Short mmCIF file of C-alpha atoms and ligand atoms in Angstrom, two decimals:
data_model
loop_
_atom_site.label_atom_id
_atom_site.label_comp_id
_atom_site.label_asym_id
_atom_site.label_seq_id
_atom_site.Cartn_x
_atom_site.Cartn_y
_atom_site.Cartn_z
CA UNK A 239 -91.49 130.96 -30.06
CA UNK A 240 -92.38 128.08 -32.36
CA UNK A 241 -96.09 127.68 -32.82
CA UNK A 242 -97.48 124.13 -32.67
CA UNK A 243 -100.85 122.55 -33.27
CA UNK A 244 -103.38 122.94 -30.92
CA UNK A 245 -103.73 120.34 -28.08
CA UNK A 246 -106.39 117.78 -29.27
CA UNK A 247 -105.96 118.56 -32.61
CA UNK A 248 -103.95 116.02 -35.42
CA UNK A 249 -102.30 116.72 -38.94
CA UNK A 250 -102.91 113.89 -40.79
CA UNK A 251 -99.79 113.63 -43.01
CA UNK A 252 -99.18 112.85 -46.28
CA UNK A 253 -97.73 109.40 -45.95
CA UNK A 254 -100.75 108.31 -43.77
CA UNK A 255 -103.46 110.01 -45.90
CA UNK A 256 -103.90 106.89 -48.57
CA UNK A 257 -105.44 105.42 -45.69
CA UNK A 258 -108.07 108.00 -45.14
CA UNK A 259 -108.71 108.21 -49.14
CA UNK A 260 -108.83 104.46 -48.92
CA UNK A 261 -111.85 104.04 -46.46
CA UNK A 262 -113.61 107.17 -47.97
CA UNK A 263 -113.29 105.47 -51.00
CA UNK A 264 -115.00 102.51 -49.35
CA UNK A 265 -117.57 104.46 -47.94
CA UNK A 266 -118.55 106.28 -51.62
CA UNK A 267 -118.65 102.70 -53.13
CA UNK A 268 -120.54 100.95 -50.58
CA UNK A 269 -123.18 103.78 -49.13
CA UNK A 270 -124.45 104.44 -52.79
CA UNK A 271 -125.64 101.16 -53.48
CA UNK A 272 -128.39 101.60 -50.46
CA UNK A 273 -129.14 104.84 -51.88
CA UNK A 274 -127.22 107.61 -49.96
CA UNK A 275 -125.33 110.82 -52.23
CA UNK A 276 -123.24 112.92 -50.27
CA UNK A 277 -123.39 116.14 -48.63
CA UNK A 278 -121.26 118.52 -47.95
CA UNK A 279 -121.92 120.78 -44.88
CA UNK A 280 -120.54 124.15 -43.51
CA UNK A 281 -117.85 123.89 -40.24
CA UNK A 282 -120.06 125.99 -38.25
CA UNK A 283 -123.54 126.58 -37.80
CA UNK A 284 -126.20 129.02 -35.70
CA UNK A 285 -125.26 128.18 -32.33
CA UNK A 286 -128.86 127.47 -31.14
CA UNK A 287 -128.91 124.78 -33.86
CA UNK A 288 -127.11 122.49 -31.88
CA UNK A 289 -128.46 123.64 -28.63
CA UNK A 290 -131.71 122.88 -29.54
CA UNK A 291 -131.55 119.61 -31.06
CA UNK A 292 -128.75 117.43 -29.61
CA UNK A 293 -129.95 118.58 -26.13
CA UNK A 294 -129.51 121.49 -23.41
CA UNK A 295 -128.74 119.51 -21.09
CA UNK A 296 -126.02 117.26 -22.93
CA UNK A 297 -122.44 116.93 -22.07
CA UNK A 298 -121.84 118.00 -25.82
CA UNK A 299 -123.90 121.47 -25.52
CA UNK A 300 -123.38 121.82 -21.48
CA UNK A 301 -119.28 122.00 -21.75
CA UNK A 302 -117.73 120.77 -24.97
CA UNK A 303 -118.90 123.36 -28.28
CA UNK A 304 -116.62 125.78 -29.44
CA UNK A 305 -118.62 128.75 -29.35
CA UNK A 306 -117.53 131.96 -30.39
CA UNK A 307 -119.11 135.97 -31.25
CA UNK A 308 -118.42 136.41 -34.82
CA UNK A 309 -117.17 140.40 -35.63
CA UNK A 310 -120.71 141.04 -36.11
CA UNK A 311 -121.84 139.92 -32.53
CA UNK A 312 -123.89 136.51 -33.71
CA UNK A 313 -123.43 133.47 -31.52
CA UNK A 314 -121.63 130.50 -33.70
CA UNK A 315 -120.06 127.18 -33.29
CA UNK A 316 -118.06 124.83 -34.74
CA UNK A 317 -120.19 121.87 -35.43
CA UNK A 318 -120.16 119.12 -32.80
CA UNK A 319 -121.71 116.53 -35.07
CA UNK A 320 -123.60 116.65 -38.33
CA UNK A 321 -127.29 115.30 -37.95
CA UNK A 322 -128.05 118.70 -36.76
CA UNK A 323 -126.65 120.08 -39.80
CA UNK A 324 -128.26 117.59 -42.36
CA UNK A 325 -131.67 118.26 -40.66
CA UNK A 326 -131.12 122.40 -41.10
CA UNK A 327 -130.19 121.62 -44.45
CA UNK A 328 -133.05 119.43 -45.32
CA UNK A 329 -135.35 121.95 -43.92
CA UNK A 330 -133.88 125.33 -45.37
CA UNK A 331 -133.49 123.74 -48.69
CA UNK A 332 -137.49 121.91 -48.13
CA UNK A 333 -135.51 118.63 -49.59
CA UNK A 334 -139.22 117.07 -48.47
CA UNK A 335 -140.85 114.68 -51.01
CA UNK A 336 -137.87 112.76 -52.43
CA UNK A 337 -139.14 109.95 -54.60
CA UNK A 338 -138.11 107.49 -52.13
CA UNK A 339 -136.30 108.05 -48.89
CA UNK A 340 -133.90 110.98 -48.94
CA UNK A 341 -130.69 108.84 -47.69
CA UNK A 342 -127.14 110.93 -47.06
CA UNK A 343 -123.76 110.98 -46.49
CA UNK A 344 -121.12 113.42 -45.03
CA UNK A 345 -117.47 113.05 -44.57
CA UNK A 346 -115.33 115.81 -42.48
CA UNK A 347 -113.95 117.35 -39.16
CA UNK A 348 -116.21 117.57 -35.88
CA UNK A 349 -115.38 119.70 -32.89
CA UNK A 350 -115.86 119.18 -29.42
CA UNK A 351 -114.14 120.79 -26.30
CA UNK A 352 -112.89 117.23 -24.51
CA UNK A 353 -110.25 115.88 -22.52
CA UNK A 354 -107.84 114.96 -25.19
CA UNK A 355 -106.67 111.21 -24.67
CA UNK A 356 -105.84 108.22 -26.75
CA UNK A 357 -108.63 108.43 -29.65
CA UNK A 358 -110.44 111.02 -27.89
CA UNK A 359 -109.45 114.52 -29.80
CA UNK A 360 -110.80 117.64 -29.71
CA UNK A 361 -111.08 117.89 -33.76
CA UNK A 362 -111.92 114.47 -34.95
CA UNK A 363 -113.71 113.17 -38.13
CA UNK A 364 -116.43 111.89 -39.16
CA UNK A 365 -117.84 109.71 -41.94
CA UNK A 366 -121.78 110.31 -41.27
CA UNK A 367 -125.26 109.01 -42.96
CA UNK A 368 -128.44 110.13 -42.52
CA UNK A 369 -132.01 108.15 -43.92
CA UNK A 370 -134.59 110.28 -44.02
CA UNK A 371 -138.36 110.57 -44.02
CA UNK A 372 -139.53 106.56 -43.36
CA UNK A 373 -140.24 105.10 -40.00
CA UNK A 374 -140.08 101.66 -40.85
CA UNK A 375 -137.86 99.72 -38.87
CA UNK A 376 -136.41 97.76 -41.98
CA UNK A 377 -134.76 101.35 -41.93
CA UNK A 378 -132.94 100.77 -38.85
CA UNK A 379 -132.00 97.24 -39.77
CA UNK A 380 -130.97 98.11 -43.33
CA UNK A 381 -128.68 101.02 -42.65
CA UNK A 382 -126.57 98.99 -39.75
CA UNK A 383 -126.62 95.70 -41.91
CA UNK A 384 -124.86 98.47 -44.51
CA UNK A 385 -122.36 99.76 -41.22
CA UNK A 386 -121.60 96.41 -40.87
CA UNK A 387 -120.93 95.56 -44.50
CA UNK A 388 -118.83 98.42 -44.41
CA UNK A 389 -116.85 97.26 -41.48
CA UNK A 390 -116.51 93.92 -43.23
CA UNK A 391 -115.46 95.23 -46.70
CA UNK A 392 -112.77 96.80 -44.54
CA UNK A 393 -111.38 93.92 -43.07
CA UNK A 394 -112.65 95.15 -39.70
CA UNK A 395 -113.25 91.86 -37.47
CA UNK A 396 -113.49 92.16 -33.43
CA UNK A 397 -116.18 94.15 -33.47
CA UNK A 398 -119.79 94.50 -31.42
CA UNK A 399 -122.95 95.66 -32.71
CA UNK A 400 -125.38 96.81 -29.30
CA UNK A 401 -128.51 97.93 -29.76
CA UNK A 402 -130.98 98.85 -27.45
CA UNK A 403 -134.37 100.47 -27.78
CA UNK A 404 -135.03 104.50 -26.34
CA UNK A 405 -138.59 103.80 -26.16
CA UNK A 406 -140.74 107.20 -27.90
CA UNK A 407 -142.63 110.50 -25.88
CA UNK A 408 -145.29 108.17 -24.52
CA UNK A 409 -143.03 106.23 -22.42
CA UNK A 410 -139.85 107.52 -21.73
CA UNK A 411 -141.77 110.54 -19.06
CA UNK A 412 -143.04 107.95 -16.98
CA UNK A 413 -139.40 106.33 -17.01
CA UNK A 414 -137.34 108.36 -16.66
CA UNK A 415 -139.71 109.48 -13.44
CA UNK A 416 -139.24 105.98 -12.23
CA UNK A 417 -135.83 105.69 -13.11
CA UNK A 418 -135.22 108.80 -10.81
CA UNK A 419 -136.96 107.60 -7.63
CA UNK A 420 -134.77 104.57 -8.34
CA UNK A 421 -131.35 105.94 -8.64
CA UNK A 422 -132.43 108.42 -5.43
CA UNK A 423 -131.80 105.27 -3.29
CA UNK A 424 -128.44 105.29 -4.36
CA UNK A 425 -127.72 108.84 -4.37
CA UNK A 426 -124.25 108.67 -2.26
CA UNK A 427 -122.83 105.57 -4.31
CA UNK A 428 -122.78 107.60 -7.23
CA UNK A 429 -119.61 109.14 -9.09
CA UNK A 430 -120.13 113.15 -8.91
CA UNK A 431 -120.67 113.33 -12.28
CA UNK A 432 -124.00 111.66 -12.38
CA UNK A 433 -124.60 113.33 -8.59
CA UNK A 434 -125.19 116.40 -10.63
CA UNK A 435 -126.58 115.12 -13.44
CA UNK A 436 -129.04 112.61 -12.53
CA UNK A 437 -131.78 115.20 -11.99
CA UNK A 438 -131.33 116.67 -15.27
CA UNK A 439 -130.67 113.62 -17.79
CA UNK A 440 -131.41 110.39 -15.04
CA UNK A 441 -130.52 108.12 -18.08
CA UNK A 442 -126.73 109.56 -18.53
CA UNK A 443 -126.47 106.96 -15.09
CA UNK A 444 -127.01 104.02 -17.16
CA UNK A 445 -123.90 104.38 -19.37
CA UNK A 446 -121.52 106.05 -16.99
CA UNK A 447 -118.59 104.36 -17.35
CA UNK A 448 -117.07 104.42 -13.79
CA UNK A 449 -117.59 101.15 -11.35
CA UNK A 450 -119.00 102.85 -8.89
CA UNK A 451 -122.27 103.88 -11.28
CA UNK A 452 -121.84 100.57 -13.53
CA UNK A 453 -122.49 98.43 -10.60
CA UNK A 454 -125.94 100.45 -9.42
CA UNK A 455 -127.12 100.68 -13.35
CA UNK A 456 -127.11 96.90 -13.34
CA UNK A 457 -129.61 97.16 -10.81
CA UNK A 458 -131.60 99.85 -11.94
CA UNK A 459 -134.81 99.40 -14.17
CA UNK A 460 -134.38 98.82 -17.65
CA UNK A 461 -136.26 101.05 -20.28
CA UNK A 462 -137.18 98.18 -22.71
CA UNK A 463 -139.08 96.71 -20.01
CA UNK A 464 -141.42 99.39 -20.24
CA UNK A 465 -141.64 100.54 -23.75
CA UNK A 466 -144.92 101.36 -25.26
CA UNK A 467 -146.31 98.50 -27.65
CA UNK A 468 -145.73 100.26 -30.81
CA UNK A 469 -141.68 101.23 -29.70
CA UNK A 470 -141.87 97.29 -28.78
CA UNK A 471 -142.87 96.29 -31.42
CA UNK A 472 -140.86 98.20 -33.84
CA UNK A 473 -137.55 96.47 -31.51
CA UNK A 474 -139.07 92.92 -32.01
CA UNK A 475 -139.01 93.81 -35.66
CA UNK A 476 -135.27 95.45 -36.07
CA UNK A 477 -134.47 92.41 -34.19
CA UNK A 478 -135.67 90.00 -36.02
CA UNK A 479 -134.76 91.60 -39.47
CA UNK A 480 -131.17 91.96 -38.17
CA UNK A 481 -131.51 88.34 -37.47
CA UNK A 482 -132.71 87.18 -41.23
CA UNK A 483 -129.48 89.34 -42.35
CA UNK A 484 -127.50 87.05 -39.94
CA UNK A 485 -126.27 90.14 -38.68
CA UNK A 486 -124.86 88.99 -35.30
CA UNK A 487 -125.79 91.69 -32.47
CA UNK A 488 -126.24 92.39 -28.74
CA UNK A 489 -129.32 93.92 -26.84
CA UNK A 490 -127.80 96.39 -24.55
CA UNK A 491 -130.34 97.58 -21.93
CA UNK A 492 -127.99 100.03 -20.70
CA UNK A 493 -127.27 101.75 -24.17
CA UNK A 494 -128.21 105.39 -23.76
CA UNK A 495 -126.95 107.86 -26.41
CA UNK A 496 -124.86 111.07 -25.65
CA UNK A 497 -127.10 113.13 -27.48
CA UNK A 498 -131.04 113.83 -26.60
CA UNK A 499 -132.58 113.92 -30.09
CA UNK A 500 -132.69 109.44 -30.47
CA UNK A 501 -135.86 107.34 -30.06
CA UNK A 502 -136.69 104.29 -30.41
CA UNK A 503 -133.84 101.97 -31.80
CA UNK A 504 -130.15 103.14 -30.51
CA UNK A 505 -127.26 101.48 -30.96
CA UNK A 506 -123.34 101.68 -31.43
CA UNK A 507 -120.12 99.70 -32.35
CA UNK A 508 -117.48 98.97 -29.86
CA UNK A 509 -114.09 97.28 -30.50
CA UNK A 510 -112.12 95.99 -28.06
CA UNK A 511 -109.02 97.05 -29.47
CA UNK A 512 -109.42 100.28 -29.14
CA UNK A 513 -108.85 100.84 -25.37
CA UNK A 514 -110.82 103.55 -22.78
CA UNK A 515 -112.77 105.17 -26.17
CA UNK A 516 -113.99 101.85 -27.60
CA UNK A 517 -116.53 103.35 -29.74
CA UNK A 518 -116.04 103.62 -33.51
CA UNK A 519 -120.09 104.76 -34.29
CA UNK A 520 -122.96 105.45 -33.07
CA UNK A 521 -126.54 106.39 -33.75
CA UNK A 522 -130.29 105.81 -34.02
CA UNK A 523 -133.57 106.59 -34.94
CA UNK A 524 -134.76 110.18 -34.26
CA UNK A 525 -138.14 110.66 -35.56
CA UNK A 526 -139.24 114.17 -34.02
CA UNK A 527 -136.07 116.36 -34.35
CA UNK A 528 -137.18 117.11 -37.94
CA UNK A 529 -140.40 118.94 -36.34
CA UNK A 530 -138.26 120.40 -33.70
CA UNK A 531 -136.39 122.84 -36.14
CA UNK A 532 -139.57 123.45 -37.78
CA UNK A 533 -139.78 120.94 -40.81
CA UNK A 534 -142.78 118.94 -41.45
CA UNK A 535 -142.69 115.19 -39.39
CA UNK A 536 -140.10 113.37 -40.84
CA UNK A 537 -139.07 110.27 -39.23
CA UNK A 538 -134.75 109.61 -39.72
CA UNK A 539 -132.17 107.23 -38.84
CA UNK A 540 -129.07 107.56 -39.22
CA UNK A 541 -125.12 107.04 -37.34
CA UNK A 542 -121.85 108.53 -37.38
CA UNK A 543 -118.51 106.88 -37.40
CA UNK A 544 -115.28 107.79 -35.98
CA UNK A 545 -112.74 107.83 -38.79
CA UNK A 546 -109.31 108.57 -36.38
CA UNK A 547 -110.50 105.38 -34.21
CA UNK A 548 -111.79 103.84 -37.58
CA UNK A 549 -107.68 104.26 -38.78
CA UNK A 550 -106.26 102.62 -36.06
CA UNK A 551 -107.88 99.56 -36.56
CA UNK A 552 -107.88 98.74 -40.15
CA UNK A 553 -105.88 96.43 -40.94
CA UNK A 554 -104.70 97.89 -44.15
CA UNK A 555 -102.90 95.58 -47.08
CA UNK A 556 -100.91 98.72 -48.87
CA UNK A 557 -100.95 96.34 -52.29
CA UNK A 558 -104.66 96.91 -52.45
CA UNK A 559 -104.94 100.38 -51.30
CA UNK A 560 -103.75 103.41 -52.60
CA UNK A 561 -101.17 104.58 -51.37
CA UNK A 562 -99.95 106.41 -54.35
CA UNK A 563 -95.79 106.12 -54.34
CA UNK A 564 -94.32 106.64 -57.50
CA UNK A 565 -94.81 104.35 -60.79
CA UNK A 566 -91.36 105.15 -61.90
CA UNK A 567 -88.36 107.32 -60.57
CA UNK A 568 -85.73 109.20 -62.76
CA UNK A 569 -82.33 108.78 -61.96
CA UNK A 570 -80.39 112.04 -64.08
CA UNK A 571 -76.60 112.03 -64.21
CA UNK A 572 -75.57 115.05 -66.12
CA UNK A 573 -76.38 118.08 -67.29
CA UNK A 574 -78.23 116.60 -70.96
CA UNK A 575 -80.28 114.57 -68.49
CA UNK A 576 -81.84 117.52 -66.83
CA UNK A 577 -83.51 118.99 -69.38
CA UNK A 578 -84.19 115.07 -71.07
CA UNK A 579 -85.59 113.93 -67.40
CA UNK A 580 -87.72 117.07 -67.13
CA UNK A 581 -88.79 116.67 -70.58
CA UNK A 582 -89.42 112.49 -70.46
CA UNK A 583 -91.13 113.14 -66.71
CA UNK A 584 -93.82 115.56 -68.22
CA UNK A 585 -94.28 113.39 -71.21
CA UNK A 586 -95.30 110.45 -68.99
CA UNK A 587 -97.42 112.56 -66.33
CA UNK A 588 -99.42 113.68 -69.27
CA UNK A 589 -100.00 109.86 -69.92
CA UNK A 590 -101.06 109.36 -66.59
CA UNK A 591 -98.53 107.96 -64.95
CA UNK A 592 -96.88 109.34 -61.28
CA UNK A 593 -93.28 110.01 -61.74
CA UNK A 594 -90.85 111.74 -59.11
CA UNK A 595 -86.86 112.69 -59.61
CA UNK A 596 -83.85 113.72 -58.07
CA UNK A 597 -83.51 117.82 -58.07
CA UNK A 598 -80.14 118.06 -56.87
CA UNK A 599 -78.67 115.55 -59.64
CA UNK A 600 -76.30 114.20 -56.99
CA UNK A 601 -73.97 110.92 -57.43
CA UNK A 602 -75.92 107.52 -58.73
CA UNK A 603 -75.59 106.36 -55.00
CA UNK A 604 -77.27 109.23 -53.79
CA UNK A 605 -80.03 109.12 -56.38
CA UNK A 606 -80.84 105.74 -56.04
CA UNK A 607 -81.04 105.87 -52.33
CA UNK A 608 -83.89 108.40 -52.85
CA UNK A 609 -85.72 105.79 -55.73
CA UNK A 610 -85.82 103.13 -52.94
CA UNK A 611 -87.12 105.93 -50.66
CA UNK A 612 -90.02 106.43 -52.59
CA UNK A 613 -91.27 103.04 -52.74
CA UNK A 614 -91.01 103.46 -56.55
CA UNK A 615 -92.08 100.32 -59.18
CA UNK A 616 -89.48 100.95 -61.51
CA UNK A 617 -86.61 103.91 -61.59
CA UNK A 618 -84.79 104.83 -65.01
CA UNK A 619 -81.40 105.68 -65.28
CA UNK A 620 -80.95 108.73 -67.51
CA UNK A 621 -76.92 108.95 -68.17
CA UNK A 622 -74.95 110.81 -71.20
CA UNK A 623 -74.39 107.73 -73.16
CA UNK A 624 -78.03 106.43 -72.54
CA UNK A 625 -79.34 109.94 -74.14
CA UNK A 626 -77.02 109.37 -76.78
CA UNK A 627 -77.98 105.88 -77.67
CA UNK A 628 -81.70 105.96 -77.20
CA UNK A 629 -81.48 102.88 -75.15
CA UNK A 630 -82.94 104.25 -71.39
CA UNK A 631 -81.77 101.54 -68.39
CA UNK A 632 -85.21 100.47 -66.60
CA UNK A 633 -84.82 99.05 -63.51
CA UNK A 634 -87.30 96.78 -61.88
CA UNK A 635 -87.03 97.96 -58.16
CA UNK A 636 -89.01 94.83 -56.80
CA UNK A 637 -86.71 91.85 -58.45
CA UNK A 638 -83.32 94.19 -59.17
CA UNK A 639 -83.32 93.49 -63.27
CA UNK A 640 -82.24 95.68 -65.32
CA UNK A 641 -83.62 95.95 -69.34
CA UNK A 642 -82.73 98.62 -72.29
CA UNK A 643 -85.80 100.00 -72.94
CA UNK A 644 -86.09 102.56 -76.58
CA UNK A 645 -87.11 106.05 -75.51
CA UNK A 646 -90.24 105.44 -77.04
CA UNK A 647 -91.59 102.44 -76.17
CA UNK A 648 -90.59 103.49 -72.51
CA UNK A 649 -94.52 104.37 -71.45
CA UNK A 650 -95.99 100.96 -73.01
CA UNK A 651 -92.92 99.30 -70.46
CA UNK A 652 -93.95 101.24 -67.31
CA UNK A 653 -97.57 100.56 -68.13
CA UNK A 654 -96.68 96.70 -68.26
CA UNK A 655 -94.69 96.84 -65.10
CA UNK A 656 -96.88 99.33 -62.65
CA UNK A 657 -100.16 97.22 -61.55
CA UNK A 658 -102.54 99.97 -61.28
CA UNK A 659 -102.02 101.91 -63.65
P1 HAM B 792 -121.52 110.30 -31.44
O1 HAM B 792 -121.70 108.99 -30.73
O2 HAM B 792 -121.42 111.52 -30.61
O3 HAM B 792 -122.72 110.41 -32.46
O4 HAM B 792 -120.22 110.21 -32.35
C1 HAM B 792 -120.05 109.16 -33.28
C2 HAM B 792 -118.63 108.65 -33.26
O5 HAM B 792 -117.70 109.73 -33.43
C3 HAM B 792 -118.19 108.00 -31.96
O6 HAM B 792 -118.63 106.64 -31.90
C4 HAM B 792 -116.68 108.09 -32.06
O7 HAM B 792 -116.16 107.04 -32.87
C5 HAM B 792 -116.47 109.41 -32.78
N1 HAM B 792 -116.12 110.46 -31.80
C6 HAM B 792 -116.95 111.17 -31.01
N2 HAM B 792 -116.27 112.05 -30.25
C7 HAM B 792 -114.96 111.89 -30.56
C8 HAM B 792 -113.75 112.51 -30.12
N3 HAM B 792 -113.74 113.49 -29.22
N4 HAM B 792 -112.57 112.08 -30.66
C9 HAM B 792 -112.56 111.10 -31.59
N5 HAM B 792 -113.68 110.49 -32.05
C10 HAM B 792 -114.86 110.87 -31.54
C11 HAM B 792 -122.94 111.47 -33.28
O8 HAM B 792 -122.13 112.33 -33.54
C12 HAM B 792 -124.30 111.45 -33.96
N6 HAM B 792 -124.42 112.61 -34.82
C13 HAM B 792 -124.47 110.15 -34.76
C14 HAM B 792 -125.76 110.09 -35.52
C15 HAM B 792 -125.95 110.35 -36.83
N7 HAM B 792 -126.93 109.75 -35.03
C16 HAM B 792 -127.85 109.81 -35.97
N8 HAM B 792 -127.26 110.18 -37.08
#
């Protein structure tokens, strides 16, 4: 029986992963300059980590985690998302009293038990950040003018910043009792999801994406119509900030977040390119969950992006980017060439450069089918007569010339010819 890959689950091969290197790369040039280092998190964690803080009563910790009994009986699970993990880590490692903010980035796979569909998988990746320890809203403004910088720096156009305010302790109670009574009116219009749901989490009903639900939420009250006056204020301020950044935005009334631990601003990024799951990121302020897994108060803000969604729309110029295809190929015809083509390959890799060959030494047809395979800059031909004479043939794979190049002047030629290196 030939074992495949699990459903949900995606190699990412080595002829697409230049594009993944390229927007890390993006990431660990752009997040530094506001301040954020990266972390590096384990793949699983205490399961009661992520019950506790992203919610019990969550789609994510009601049906999706990967939880498992570990040989010695303890309860573990492959993470779901990483602000649960930043925040244990802050807290076990007392990370408190950071000259500044602590700020923080994370990169890497995130599990969760879902339908698989187009950009929905069941181990995805994510490129997260995580500001913590200030409750100032030029917080929330400055980390998504940075998402959107990002987005920019990647070409990404098309796309929709919504934000929307989750109001704070003091006001979401009375709400979400509100919001309740309210949706009770409506009780047989609704899909069956939020039918069994609305009890437990009434603002899931805002966001559900069917019609039937859609259509009622626009009716339903909104929750920053009755924020306290401090969460109010704090909105009128992240708006206004985003506005002075010319950051252009959307106030979405019906933005709730999957995940229970947000208050105050909440927001995400949508493209319309990207079909059913048109979300690349999402996050928000979450100013208790510090507390909550026993830390001292530490207000945070932070998002997550999704990088297989985040792929598929780039619109990637493979000049600029690395893909990494050979600087030079070597053509050997005959026997002297394949210890001179092993020796001249290792004497340019130690200079640096990226050089591939033919193994099987087949005809000069065959060999320089495979050069133009690679994508190569430049292939040299390695024959009897060029061995004897010093005098290697470089070829010029982009405009066909040909030039005798000296053995050793060969690197300084390559270096001239190959752009980035
Ligand atoms: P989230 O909205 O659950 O937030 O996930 C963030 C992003 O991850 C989504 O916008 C989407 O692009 C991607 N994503 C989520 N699930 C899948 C999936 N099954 N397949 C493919 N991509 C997916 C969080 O995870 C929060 N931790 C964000 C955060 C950080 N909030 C504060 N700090």
């Amino acid at each position: 029986m030939k074992i495949q890959s699990i459903r949900g689950v995606k190699d990412i091969l080595p002829d697409e992963i230049w594009k993944w290197q390229y927007i890390e790369s993006i990431a660990h040039n752009i997040f530094p300059r506001y301040g954020f280092k990266e972390i590096r998190l384990p793949i699983f964690e205490d399961t009661r980590l992520f019950s506790r803080s992203i919610g019990e009563t969550t789609d994510i910790v009601e049906k999706e985690m990967y939880t498992f009994q570990d040989r010695g009986g303890d309860s573990i699970t492959l993470r779901p998302e990483g602000t649960a993990s930043v925040v244990r880590a802050y807290v076990e490692h007392k990370m408190y009293n950071p000259p500044s903010m602590l700020k923080m980035f994370y990169i890497g796979p995130m599990f969760r038990y879902e339908r698989p569909q187009a950009g929905r998988l069941r181990q995805f990746n994510q490129i997260g950040v995580e500001a913590m320890g200030s409750a100032s809203p030029v917080v929330d403004a400055e980390v998504m003018t940075m998402l959107m910088e990002f987005f920019k720096a990647l070409g990404l156009t098309d796309i929709k910043l919504e934000i929307n305010s989750l109001g704070s302790q003091e006001c979401r109670p009375k709400y979400r009792k509100l919001l309740k009574t309210e949706i009770e009116q409506h009780l047989d219009q609704l899909c069956s999801n939020c039918k069994n749901r609305y009890q437990r989490n009434p603002l899931r009903v805002l966001d559900c994406k069917t019609e039937q639900c859609g259509k009622i939420a626009e009716g339903l009250p909104k929750l920053i119509d009755h924020l306290d006056p401090s969460s109010a204020e704090h909105f009128s301020e992240v708006r206004s900030l985003l506005d002075s950044a010319e950051s252009s935005y959307s106030v979405n009334p019906n933005l709730v977040r999957g995940l229970d631990y947000y208050n105050r601003t909440a927001f995400e990024v949508t493209s319309q390119n990207l079909g059913a799951q048109n979300a690349i990121c999402g996050g928000g302020r979450y100013d208790t969950l510090v507390e909550e897994l026993d830390g001292p108060s530490t207000p945070c803000f932070g998002f997550a992006l999704g990088l297989e969604r985040l792929v598929s729309l780039v619109p990637f110029d493979e000049a600029k980017t690395l893909k990494k295809n050979p600087d030079i190929f070597i053509v050997c015809l005959g026997e002297e060439a394949k210890t001179t083509g092993f020796k001249i390959a290792h004497e340019l890799r130690l200079k640096g450069f990226r050089v591939e060959r033919d193994y099987e030494m087949g005809s000069m047809k065959s060999q320089m089918r495979k050069a133009n395979k690679t994508q190569c800059r430049l292939t040299l031909i390695l024959g009897e007569n060029e061995i004897r004479s010093g005098k290697l043939i470089l070829k010029n794979m982009e405009t066909g010339e040909q030039t005798e190049c000296p053995a050793e002047e060969l690197a300084t030629e390559i270096a001239k010819l190959s752009v980035d290196s």
